[in-house]
PDB file of C-alpha atoms (C1' of nucleotides) in Angstrom:
ATOM      1  CA  MET W 110    -159.010 -29.819 -68.786  1.00 48.00           C
ATOM      2  CA  GLU W 111    -156.303 -30.898 -66.419  1.00 49.00           C
ATOM      3  CA  ASN W 112    -155.361 -27.302 -65.883  1.00 55.00           C
ATOM      4  CA  CYS W 113    -157.789 -26.292 -63.146  1.00 67.00           C
ATOM      5  CA  ASN W 114    -157.932 -28.952 -60.460  1.00 86.00           C
ATOM      6  CA  LEU W 115    -156.850 -27.357 -57.224  1.00 94.00           C
ATOM      7  CA  VAL W 116    -157.906 -25.659 -53.990  1.00 96.00           C
ATOM      8  CA  ILE W 117    -157.196 -21.950 -53.567  1.00 96.00           C
ATOM      9  CA  LEU W 118    -157.201 -20.877 -49.934  1.00 96.00           C
ATOM     10  CA  ASP W 119    -156.791 -17.799 -47.780  1.00 97.00           C
ATOM     11  CA  PHE W 120    -156.183 -17.464 -44.042  1.00 97.00           C
ATOM     12  CA  GLU W 121    -157.021 -14.502 -41.877  1.00 97.00           C
ATOM     13  CA  THR W 122    -154.754 -14.617 -38.839  1.00 96.00           C
ATOM     14  CA  SER W 123    -153.968 -12.828 -35.600  1.00 96.00           C
ATOM     15  CA  GLY W 124    -150.646 -11.606 -37.015  1.00 94.00           C
ATOM     16  CA  LEU W 125    -147.808 -12.396 -39.342  1.00 93.00           C
ATOM     17  CA  SER W 126    -145.914 -15.162 -37.622  1.00 92.00           C
ATOM     18  CA  PRO W 127    -146.995 -18.507 -36.171  1.00 93.00           C
ATOM     19  CA  ALA W 128    -143.478 -18.695 -34.686  1.00 90.00           C
ATOM     20  CA  LEU W 129    -144.434 -15.726 -32.479  1.00 90.00           C
ATOM     21  CA  GLY W 130    -147.682 -17.351 -31.397  1.00 92.00           C
ATOM     22  CA  ASP W 131    -150.033 -16.038 -34.065  1.00 95.00           C
ATOM     23  CA  ARG W 132    -152.966 -18.275 -34.986  1.00 96.00           C
ATOM     24  CA  ALA W 133    -155.447 -18.591 -37.812  1.00 97.00           C
ATOM     25  CA  ILE W 134    -158.808 -16.906 -37.143  1.00 97.00           C
ATOM     26  CA  GLU W 135    -160.571 -17.635 -40.452  1.00 97.00           C
ATOM     27  CA  ILE W 136    -160.106 -19.938 -43.418  1.00 97.00           C
ATOM     28  CA  GLY W 137    -161.745 -19.551 -46.805  1.00 97.00           C
ATOM     29  CA  ALA W 138    -161.184 -21.735 -49.856  1.00 97.00           C
ATOM     30  CA  VAL W 139    -162.548 -22.581 -53.279  1.00 96.00           C
ATOM     31  CA  LYS W 140    -162.278 -26.019 -54.873  1.00 96.00           C
ATOM     32  CA  ILE W 141    -161.793 -25.823 -58.634  1.00 95.00           C
ATOM     33  CA  ARG W 142    -162.572 -28.592 -61.094  1.00 92.00           C
ATOM     34  CA  ASN W 143    -162.557 -28.335 -64.867  1.00 88.00           C
ATOM     35  CA  GLY W 144    -162.268 -24.564 -64.798  1.00 88.00           C
ATOM     36  CA  GLN W 145    -165.124 -23.989 -62.367  1.00 92.00           C
ATOM     37  CA  VAL W 146    -165.564 -23.460 -58.651  1.00 95.00           C
ATOM     38  CA  ILE W 147    -167.493 -26.520 -57.517  1.00 95.00           C
ATOM     39  CA  GLU W 148    -167.311 -26.111 -53.737  1.00 96.00           C
ATOM     40  CA  THR W 149    -166.346 -23.542 -51.132  1.00 97.00           C
ATOM     41  CA  PHE W 150    -165.183 -23.720 -47.508  1.00 97.00           C
ATOM     42  CA  GLN W 151    -165.408 -20.903 -44.994  1.00 97.00           C
ATOM     43  CA  SER W 152    -165.206 -20.773 -41.230  1.00 97.00           C
ATOM     44  CA  LEU W 153    -164.144 -18.449 -38.474  1.00 97.00           C
ATOM     45  CA  MET W 154    -162.139 -20.151 -35.736  1.00 97.00           C
ATOM     46  CA  ASP W 155    -161.467 -19.217 -32.149  1.00 96.00           C
ATOM     47  CA  PRO W 156    -157.719 -18.980 -31.468  1.00 96.00           C
ATOM     48  CA  GLY W 157    -158.263 -18.980 -27.699  1.00 95.00           C
ATOM     49  CA  PHE W 158    -157.110 -15.397 -27.142  1.00 95.00           C
ATOM     50  CA  LYS W 159    -158.210 -11.899 -28.103  1.00 95.00           C
ATOM     51  CA  VAL W 160    -156.875 -10.455 -31.327  1.00 96.00           C
ATOM     52  CA  SER W 161    -155.572  -6.880 -31.612  1.00 94.00           C
ATOM     53  CA  HIS W 162    -157.543  -3.805 -32.628  1.00 94.00           C
ATOM     54  CA  PHE W 163    -155.426  -3.692 -35.754  1.00 93.00           C
ATOM     55  CA  ILE W 164    -156.541  -7.166 -36.812  1.00 95.00           C
ATOM     56  CA  GLN W 165    -160.176  -6.434 -35.974  1.00 95.00           C
ATOM     57  CA  ASP W 166    -160.030  -3.274 -38.096  1.00 93.00           C
ATOM     58  CA  TYR W 167    -158.078  -4.917 -40.900  1.00 93.00           C
ATOM     59  CA  THR W 168    -160.339  -7.960 -41.272  1.00 95.00           C
ATOM     60  CA  GLY W 169    -163.636  -6.809 -39.809  1.00 95.00           C
ATOM     61  CA  ILE W 170    -163.485  -9.928 -37.629  1.00 96.00           C
ATOM     62  CA  THR W 171    -164.195  -8.982 -33.998  1.00 96.00           C
ATOM     63  CA  ASN W 172    -163.393 -10.769 -30.772  1.00 96.00           C
ATOM     64  CA  GLN W 173    -167.152 -11.146 -30.233  1.00 96.00           C
ATOM     65  CA  MET W 174    -167.390 -13.047 -33.540  1.00 96.00           C
ATOM     66  CA  LEU W 175    -164.424 -15.256 -32.627  1.00 97.00           C
ATOM     67  CA  ALA W 176    -165.828 -16.047 -29.173  1.00 96.00           C
ATOM     68  CA  LYS W 177    -168.812 -17.725 -30.878  1.00 96.00           C
ATOM     69  CA  ALA W 178    -166.658 -19.625 -33.387  1.00 97.00           C
ATOM     70  CA  PRO W 179    -165.499 -23.232 -33.065  1.00 97.00           C
ATOM     71  CA  PRO W 180    -161.878 -23.756 -31.961  1.00 96.00           C
ATOM     72  CA  CYS W 181    -159.102 -23.849 -34.554  1.00 95.00           C
ATOM     73  CA  GLU W 182    -158.587 -27.580 -34.045  1.00 95.00           C
ATOM     74  CA  VAL W 183    -162.188 -28.443 -34.999  1.00 96.00           C
ATOM     75  CA  VAL W 184    -162.159 -26.238 -38.093  1.00 96.00           C
ATOM     76  CA  MET W 185    -158.729 -27.394 -39.273  1.00 96.00           C
ATOM     77  CA  GLU W 186    -159.768 -31.026 -38.930  1.00 95.00           C
ATOM     78  CA  GLN W 187    -162.638 -30.334 -41.340  1.00 96.00           C
ATOM     79  CA  PHE W 188    -160.443 -28.264 -43.632  1.00 96.00           C
ATOM     80  CA  SER W 189    -157.820 -30.982 -43.745  1.00 94.00           C
ATOM     81  CA  LYS W 190    -160.455 -33.289 -45.237  1.00 94.00           C
ATOM     82  CA  PHE W 191    -161.542 -30.569 -47.685  1.00 95.00           C
ATOM     83  CA  ILE W 192    -158.060 -30.149 -49.172  1.00 93.00           C
ATOM     84  CA  SER W 193    -156.954 -33.759 -48.910  1.00 87.00           C
ATOM     85  CA  GLY W 194    -154.762 -34.710 -51.840  1.00 85.00           C
ATOM     86  CA  GLN W 195    -155.450 -31.547 -53.829  1.00 92.00           C
ATOM     87  CA  PRO W 196    -152.791 -29.199 -55.191  1.00 94.00           C
ATOM     88  CA  LEU W 197    -153.053 -25.868 -53.344  1.00 95.00           C
ATOM     89  CA  ALA W 198    -152.574 -22.224 -54.205  1.00 95.00           C
ATOM     90  CA  ALA W 199    -152.750 -18.932 -52.319  1.00 96.00           C
ATOM     91  CA  HIS W 200    -151.822 -15.296 -52.835  1.00 95.00           C
ATOM     92  CA  LYS W 201    -148.444 -15.119 -51.106  1.00 94.00           C
ATOM     93  CA  ALA W 202    -148.356 -18.875 -50.610  1.00 94.00           C
ATOM     94  CA  SER W 203    -145.375 -18.776 -48.250  1.00 92.00           C
ATOM     95  CA  PHE W 204    -147.568 -16.977 -45.699  1.00 94.00           C
ATOM     96  CA  ASP W 205    -150.593 -19.304 -45.937  1.00 95.00           C
ATOM     97  CA  SER W 206    -148.361 -22.360 -46.128  1.00 93.00           C
ATOM     98  CA  ARG W 207    -146.699 -21.435 -42.820  1.00 93.00           C
ATOM     99  CA  PHE W 208    -150.055 -21.081 -41.065  1.00 95.00           C
ATOM    100  CA  LEU W 209    -151.410 -24.258 -42.658  1.00 95.00           C
ATOM    101  CA  ASP W 210    -148.336 -26.131 -41.453  1.00 93.00           C
ATOM    102  CA  ALA W 211    -148.571 -24.652 -37.954  1.00 94.00           C
ATOM    103  CA  GLU W 212    -152.283 -25.379 -37.510  1.00 95.00           C
ATOM    104  CA  LEU W 213    -152.018 -28.914 -38.902  1.00 94.00           C
ATOM    105  CA  ASN W 214    -148.967 -29.606 -36.741  1.00 93.00           C
ATOM    106  CA  ARG W 215    -151.129 -28.938 -33.692  1.00 93.00           C
ATOM    107  CA  LEU W 216    -153.340 -31.800 -34.884  1.00 93.00           C
ATOM    108  CA  GLY W 217    -150.360 -34.055 -35.442  1.00 91.00           C
ATOM    109  CA  ARG W 218    -150.905 -33.777 -39.178  1.00 89.00           C
ATOM    110  CA  ALA W 219    -148.906 -32.413 -42.081  1.00 86.00           C
ATOM    111  CA  HIS W 220    -149.824 -31.316 -45.535  1.00 83.00           C
ATOM    112  CA  THR W 221    -147.823 -32.697 -48.417  1.00 85.00           C
ATOM    113  CA  GLU W 222    -149.808 -31.107 -51.215  1.00 87.00           C
ATOM    114  CA  ARG W 223    -148.017 -29.040 -53.842  1.00 90.00           C
ATOM    115  CA  PHE W 224    -148.451 -25.299 -53.255  1.00 93.00           C
ATOM    116  CA  ALA W 225    -148.472 -22.616 -55.968  1.00 93.00           C
ATOM    117  CA  CYS W 226    -148.314 -18.869 -55.360  1.00 94.00           C
ATOM    118  CA  THR W 227    -150.713 -16.636 -57.337  1.00 95.00           C
ATOM    119  CA  MET W 228    -148.641 -13.564 -56.429  1.00 95.00           C
ATOM    120  CA  LEU W 229    -145.399 -14.945 -57.885  1.00 93.00           C
ATOM    121  CA  THR W 230    -147.202 -16.188 -61.004  1.00 93.00           C
ATOM    122  CA  ALA W 231    -149.118 -12.905 -61.404  1.00 94.00           C
ATOM    123  CA  ARG W 232    -145.856 -10.942 -61.333  1.00 93.00           C
ATOM    124  CA  ARG W 233    -144.852 -12.842 -64.465  1.00 92.00           C
ATOM    125  CA  VAL W 234    -148.202 -13.010 -66.250  1.00 93.00           C
ATOM    126  CA  PHE W 235    -149.214  -9.392 -65.524  1.00 93.00           C
ATOM    127  CA  PRO W 236    -145.884  -7.536 -65.260  1.00 91.00           C
ATOM    128  CA  ALA W 237    -147.555  -4.207 -66.133  1.00 90.00           C
ATOM    129  CA  ALA W 238    -149.874  -4.203 -63.106  1.00 92.00           C
ATOM    130  CA  PRO W 239    -149.191  -1.257 -60.725  1.00 91.00           C
ATOM    131  CA  ASP W 240    -148.211  -3.784 -58.056  1.00 92.00           C
ATOM    132  CA  HIS W 241    -149.156  -7.361 -57.216  1.00 94.00           C
ATOM    133  CA  LYS W 242    -151.163  -7.013 -54.035  1.00 94.00           C
ATOM    134  CA  LEU W 243    -154.372  -9.032 -54.367  1.00 95.00           C
ATOM    135  CA  GLY W 244    -156.510  -5.892 -54.026  1.00 94.00           C
ATOM    136  CA  THR W 245    -154.586  -4.078 -56.753  1.00 94.00           C
ATOM    137  CA  LEU W 246    -154.898  -7.039 -59.129  1.00 95.00           C
ATOM    138  CA  VAL W 247    -158.641  -7.234 -58.411  1.00 95.00           C
ATOM    139  CA  ASP W 248    -158.977  -3.585 -59.520  1.00 94.00           C
ATOM    140  CA  TYR W 249    -156.521  -3.915 -62.415  1.00 94.00           C
ATOM    141  CA  LEU W 250    -158.359  -6.922 -63.883  1.00 95.00           C
ATOM    142  CA  GLY W 251    -161.880  -5.738 -63.045  1.00 94.00           C
ATOM    143  CA  ILE W 252    -162.604  -8.720 -60.820  1.00 94.00           C
ATOM    144  CA  ASN W 253    -165.848  -8.498 -58.846  1.00 89.00           C
ATOM    145  CA  LEU W 254    -165.288  -9.161 -55.153  1.00 85.00           C
ATOM    146  CA  SER W 255    -167.992 -11.404 -53.702  1.00 82.00           C
ATOM    147  CA  GLY W 256    -167.590  -9.981 -50.192  1.00 84.00           C
ATOM    148  CA  HIS W 257    -165.374  -7.770 -48.095  1.00 88.00           C
ATOM    149  CA  ALA W 258    -161.674  -7.670 -48.932  1.00 89.00           C
ATOM    150  CA  HIS W 259    -159.601  -9.227 -46.159  1.00 92.00           C
ATOM    151  CA  ARG W 260    -162.263 -11.785 -45.374  1.00 94.00           C
ATOM    152  CA  ALA W 261    -161.045 -15.266 -46.150  1.00 96.00           C
ATOM    153  CA  LEU W 262    -163.648 -16.540 -48.603  1.00 96.00           C
ATOM    154  CA  ALA W 263    -163.873 -13.280 -50.561  1.00 96.00           C
ATOM    155  CA  ASP W 264    -160.083 -13.200 -50.920  1.00 96.00           C
ATOM    156  CA  ALA W 265    -159.938 -16.909 -51.848  1.00 96.00           C
ATOM    157  CA  GLU W 266    -162.621 -16.351 -54.494  1.00 96.00           C
ATOM    158  CA  ALA W 267    -160.714 -13.324 -55.811  1.00 96.00           C
ATOM    159  CA  ALA W 268    -157.518 -15.380 -55.988  1.00 96.00           C
ATOM    160  CA  GLY W 269    -159.511 -18.076 -57.810  1.00 95.00           C
ATOM    161  CA  GLU W 270    -160.690 -15.572 -60.399  1.00 95.00           C
ATOM    162  CA  LEU W 271    -157.109 -14.286 -60.685  1.00 96.00           C
ATOM    163  CA  TRP W 272    -156.028 -17.874 -61.420  1.00 95.00           C
ATOM    164  CA  PHE W 273    -158.621 -18.069 -64.247  1.00 95.00           C
ATOM    165  CA  ARG W 274    -157.501 -14.712 -65.652  1.00 95.00           C
ATOM    166  CA  MET W 275    -153.875 -15.863 -65.662  1.00 94.00           C
ATOM    167  CA  LEU W 276    -154.842 -19.044 -67.523  1.00 94.00           C
ATOM    168  CA  ALA W 277    -156.785 -16.963 -70.060  1.00 93.00           C
ATOM    169  CA  GLU W 278    -153.860 -14.576 -70.528  1.00 92.00           C
ATOM    170  CA  ILE W 279    -151.427 -17.434 -71.117  1.00 92.00           C
ATOM    171  CA  ARG W 280    -153.821 -19.115 -73.551  1.00 91.00           C
ATOM    172  CA  THR W 281    -154.342 -15.900 -75.507  1.00 90.00           C
ATOM    173  CA  THR W 282    -150.778 -14.649 -75.582  1.00 86.00           C
ATOM    174  CA  PHE W 283    -148.944 -17.929 -76.013  1.00 81.00           C
ATOM    175  CA  ARG W 284    -151.629 -20.110 -77.611  1.00 85.00           C
ATOM    176  CA  LEU W 285    -151.065 -22.630 -74.858  1.00 85.00           C
ATOM    177  CA  GLN W 286    -154.329 -24.509 -74.337  1.00 81.00           C
ATOM    178  CA  SER W 287    -153.286 -27.150 -71.833  1.00 84.00           C
ATOM    179  CA  ILE W 288    -151.912 -25.497 -68.693  1.00 90.00           C
ATOM    180  CA  PRO W 289    -151.357 -27.966 -65.849  1.00 91.00           C
ATOM    181  CA  PHE W 290    -150.910 -26.940 -62.215  1.00 92.00           C
ATOM    182  CA  ASP W 291    -147.198 -27.714 -62.375  1.00 90.00           C
ATOM    183  CA  LEU W 292    -146.670 -25.206 -65.166  1.00 91.00           C
ATOM    184  CA  MET W 293    -148.378 -22.452 -63.155  1.00 92.00           C
ATOM    185  CA  GLN W 294    -146.274 -23.347 -60.132  1.00 91.00           C
ATOM    186  CA  ARG W 295    -143.037 -23.366 -62.140  1.00 89.00           C
ATOM    187  CA  LEU W 296    -143.943 -20.099 -63.816  1.00 90.00           C
ATOM    188  CA  GLY W 297    -143.782 -18.352 -60.444  1.00 90.00           C
ATOM    189  CA  ARG W 298    -140.205 -19.492 -59.933  1.00 87.00           C
ATOM    190  CA  ILE W 299    -138.390 -18.712 -63.147  1.00 88.00           C
ATOM    191  CA  PRO W 300    -136.627 -15.383 -63.837  1.00 86.00           C
ATOM    192  CA  LYS W 301    -139.052 -12.795 -65.197  1.00 84.00           C
ATOM    193  CA  ASN W 302    -137.054 -12.181 -68.350  1.00 84.00           C
ATOM    194  CA  ALA W 303    -137.160 -15.914 -69.124  1.00 86.00           C
ATOM    195  CA  VAL W 304    -140.979 -16.122 -69.072  1.00 88.00           C
ATOM    196  CA  PRO W 305    -141.722 -15.472 -72.775  1.00 87.00           C
ATOM    197  CA  ALA W 306    -139.137 -18.047 -73.892  1.00 87.00           C
ATOM    198  CA  PHE W 307    -140.371 -20.544 -71.297  1.00 88.00           C
ATOM    199  CA  LEU W 308    -144.008 -20.284 -72.393  1.00 88.00           C
ATOM    200  CA  ALA W 309    -143.105 -20.282 -76.083  1.00 87.00           C
ATOM    201  CA  GLU W 310    -141.130 -23.477 -75.542  1.00 87.00           C
ATOM    202  CA  GLN W 311    -144.038 -25.049 -73.647  1.00 87.00           C
ATOM    203  CA  ALA W 312    -146.388 -24.176 -76.529  1.00 85.00           C
ATOM    204  CA  LYS W 313    -143.925 -25.615 -79.032  1.00 85.00           C
ATOM    205  CA  GLN W 314    -143.597 -28.872 -77.100  1.00 84.00           C
ATOM    206  CA  ARG W 315    -147.357 -29.309 -76.865  1.00 78.00           C
ATOM    207  CA  ALA W 316    -147.815 -28.611 -80.571  1.00 75.00           C
ATOM    208  CA  ARG W 317    -145.592 -31.562 -81.427  1.00 72.00           C
TER     209      ARG W 317
ATOM    210  C1'  DT S  95    -143.958   3.637 -27.172  1.00 62.63           C
ATOM    211  C1'  DG S  96    -143.320   1.208 -30.977  1.00 62.63           C
ATOM    212  C1'  DC S  97    -142.055  -2.747 -33.069  1.00 62.63           C
ATOM    213  C1'  DC S  98    -142.408  -7.760 -34.091  1.00 62.63           C
ATOM    214  C1'  DA S  99    -141.463 -12.747 -39.565  1.00 62.63           C
ATOM    215  C1'  DG S 100    -139.938 -14.795 -43.565  1.00 62.63           C
ATOM    216  C1'  DG S 101    -139.033 -15.817 -48.335  1.00 62.63           C
ATOM    217  C1'  DC S 102    -138.634 -14.172 -52.872  1.00 62.63           C
ATOM    218  C1'  DC S 103    -136.816 -10.883 -56.087  1.00 62.63           C
ATOM    219  C1'  DC S 104    -134.146  -7.153 -58.076  1.00 62.63           C
ATOM    220  C1'  DT S 105    -129.917  -4.802 -58.577  1.00 62.63           C
ATOM    221  C1'  DC S 106    -126.134   0.403 -58.287  1.00 62.63           C
ATOM    222  C1'  DT S 107    -125.324  -8.007 -56.449  1.00 62.63           C
ATOM    223  C1'  DT S 108    -122.811 -12.347 -55.230  1.00 62.63           C
ATOM    224  C1'  DT S 109    -117.956 -10.270 -49.108  1.00 62.63           C
ATOM    225  C1'  DA S 110    -125.573  -7.174 -49.541  1.00 62.63           C
ATOM    226  C1'  DG S 111    -129.361  -4.503 -48.911  1.00 62.63           C
ATOM    227  C1'  DG S 112    -133.865  -3.222 -49.377  1.00 62.63           C
ATOM    228  C1'  DG S 113    -138.616  -3.642 -51.371  1.00 62.63           C
ATOM    229  C1'  DC S 114    -142.537  -6.511 -51.950  1.00 62.63           C
ATOM    230  C1'  DC S 115    -146.257  -9.153 -50.004  1.00 62.63           C
ATOM    231  C1'  DT S 116    -149.044 -11.770 -46.521  1.00 62.63           C
ATOM    232  C1'  DT S 117    -152.156 -10.565 -41.248  1.00 62.63           C
TER     233       DT S 117
END
DNA sequence: TGCCAGGCCCTCTTTAGGGCCTT
């Protein structure tokens, strides 16, 4: 099964924009091989300043917890090795990609891995969902959260299960058994009304 | 006191605007 080799990650951060000085405060990720989670990564990281009450309330991550955590640079060095060479995915990938870029840039590194967005793909695979927030999709699909929502590993695991559910939906609806990473990535970028024709064509090509 | 970004997507669009999402 070439369809499930990737790392799905989630950052908790001090805010929305690394350009305004926001930093990562937690990273969680699941490594997927052959349709199964084979390894996880989770760590808090100290950004070097106190985060707002809003962020502490939103994530449950307190300044006391961050004061005991290793600095961002140490954690990101380890995480860089964890993801090395793997295709990546995240829910709202543009957000996590920006923080990944910003934190790796501080180490003089860059990530070149392909990056898929589970939110953009979910909008096309589950168009009838009430909305496409991760929490809503977790409820809509009956996914069991392993921990608290808005903690990095629990959200990464939820996004991983969402990835599996999307694969299952595509297999069932379009009889498409082989679903490579690239197809999932492309699916998030095509016009919504072109999705059925796109997947039908993919199934036809693979049946040849 | 109250707000901050950014990219995608849809449409009553394209000479634009606003909602969705992420923390």
